Short mmCIF file of the C-alpha atoms (twelve columns), coordinates in Angstrom:
data_MODEL
# 
_entry.id   MODEL 
# 
loop_
_atom_site.group_PDB 
_atom_site.id 
_atom_site.type_symbol 
_atom_site.label_atom_id 
_atom_site.label_alt_id 
_atom_site.label_comp_id 
_atom_site.label_asym_id 
_atom_site.label_seq_id 
_atom_site.Cartn_x 
_atom_site.Cartn_y 
_atom_site.Cartn_z 
_atom_site.pdbx_PDB_model_num 
ATOM 1  C CA . UNK A 1  190.374 288.872 -45.781 1 
ATOM 2  C CA . UNK A 2  193.609 287.693 -44.173 1 
ATOM 3  C CA . UNK A 3  192.086 287.276 -40.704 1 
ATOM 4  C CA . UNK A 4  189.288 285.244 -42.243 1 
ATOM 5  C CA . UNK A 5  191.792 282.818 -43.755 1 
ATOM 6  C CA . UNK A 6  193.609 282.326 -40.472 1 
ATOM 7  C CA . UNK A 7  190.396 281.845 -38.528 1 
ATOM 8  C CA . UNK A 8  189.314 279.131 -40.965 1 
ATOM 9  C CA . UNK A 9  192.660 277.378 -40.570 1 
ATOM 10 C CA . UNK A 10 192.394 277.705 -36.791 1 
ATOM 11 C CA . UNK A 11 188.941 276.122 -36.872 1 
ATOM 12 C CA . UNK A 12 190.036 273.252 -39.132 1 
ATOM 13 C CA . UNK A 13 193.041 272.464 -36.946 1 
ATOM 14 C CA . UNK A 14 190.759 272.424 -33.901 1 
ATOM 15 C CA . UNK A 15 188.462 269.927 -35.591 1 
ATOM 16 C CA . UNK A 16 191.496 267.856 -36.595 1 
ATOM 17 C CA . UNK A 17 192.619 267.796 -32.947 1 
ATOM 18 C CA . UNK A 18 189.198 266.482 -31.945 1 
ATOM 19 C CA . UNK A 19 189.427 263.757 -34.570 1 
ATOM 20 C CA . UNK A 20 192.861 262.708 -33.333 1 
ATOM 21 C CA . UNK A 21 191.724 262.746 -29.722 1 
ATOM 22 C CA . UNK A 22 188.701 260.566 -30.422 1 
ATOM 23 C CA . UNK A 23 190.742 258.174 -32.595 1 
ATOM 24 C CA . UNK A 24 193.213 257.444 -29.795 1 
ATOM 25 C CA . UNK A 25 191.080 257.823 -26.650 1 
ATOM 26 C CA . UNK A 26 187.311 257.340 -27.282 1 
ATOM 27 C CA . UNK A 27 186.569 259.408 -24.185 1 
ATOM 28 C CA . UNK A 28 184.263 262.451 -24.000 1 
ATOM 29 C CA . UNK A 29 186.029 264.034 -21.023 1 
ATOM 30 C CA . UNK A 30 189.395 263.919 -22.773 1 
ATOM 31 C CA . UNK A 31 187.731 265.186 -25.942 1 
ATOM 32 C CA . UNK A 32 186.548 268.296 -24.105 1 
ATOM 33 C CA . UNK A 33 189.944 268.829 -22.476 1 
ATOM 34 C CA . UNK A 34 191.737 268.411 -25.793 1 
ATOM 35 C CA . UNK A 35 189.306 270.835 -27.423 1 
ATOM 36 C CA . UNK A 36 190.188 273.486 -24.850 1 
ATOM 37 C CA . UNK A 37 193.936 272.966 -25.171 1 
ATOM 38 C CA . UNK A 38 194.088 271.720 -28.766 1 
ATOM 39 C CA . UNK A 39 197.233 273.601 -29.910 1 
ATOM 40 C CA . UNK A 40 199.232 272.070 -27.056 1 
ATOM 41 C CA . UNK A 41 197.642 268.676 -27.699 1 
ATOM 42 C CA . UNK A 42 198.582 268.678 -31.390 1 
ATOM 43 C CA . UNK A 43 202.175 269.624 -30.592 1 
ATOM 44 C CA . UNK A 44 202.291 266.841 -27.986 1 
ATOM 45 C CA . UNK A 45 200.964 264.273 -30.466 1 
ATOM 46 C CA . UNK A 46 203.510 265.421 -33.013 1 
ATOM 47 C CA . UNK A 47 206.395 265.108 -30.549 1 
ATOM 48 C CA . UNK A 48 205.282 261.712 -29.272 1 
ATOM 49 C CA . UNK A 49 205.155 260.376 -32.814 1 
ATOM 50 C CA . UNK A 50 201.502 259.508 -33.263 1 
ATOM 51 C CA . UNK A 51 201.537 261.175 -36.689 1 
ATOM 52 C CA . UNK A 52 204.422 259.056 -37.986 1 
ATOM 53 C CA . UNK A 53 204.082 256.580 -40.852 1 
ATOM 54 C CA . UNK A 54 201.176 258.391 -42.477 1 
ATOM 55 C CA . UNK A 55 198.848 258.407 -39.473 1 
ATOM 56 C CA . UNK A 56 198.262 262.144 -39.948 1 
ATOM 57 C CA . UNK A 57 196.173 261.293 -43.008 1 
ATOM 58 C CA . UNK A 58 194.894 257.859 -41.943 1 
ATOM 59 C CA . UNK A 59 193.094 259.277 -38.899 1 
ATOM 60 C CA . UNK A 60 190.766 261.650 -40.812 1 
ATOM 61 C CA . UNK A 61 190.147 259.052 -43.516 1 
ATOM 62 C CA . UNK A 62 189.002 256.549 -40.894 1 
ATOM 63 C CA . UNK A 63 185.955 258.735 -40.162 1 
ATOM 64 C CA . UNK A 64 184.794 258.789 -43.782 1 
ATOM 65 C CA . UNK A 65 184.936 255.082 -44.538 1 
# 
């Protein structure tokens, strides 16, 4: 059961990385590259500051409006 929980979290974070990539870039090639290296991409976005000021929750909400 524990490996199932972590695999679900891994999948959701991968989808979140794709959402962030598309929000900032709107490019299919970068979307594929960011999908392959999504853990590194999310850490990069965190360090650069793209998730500051509530953007970490604004980005997913922008797809459902």
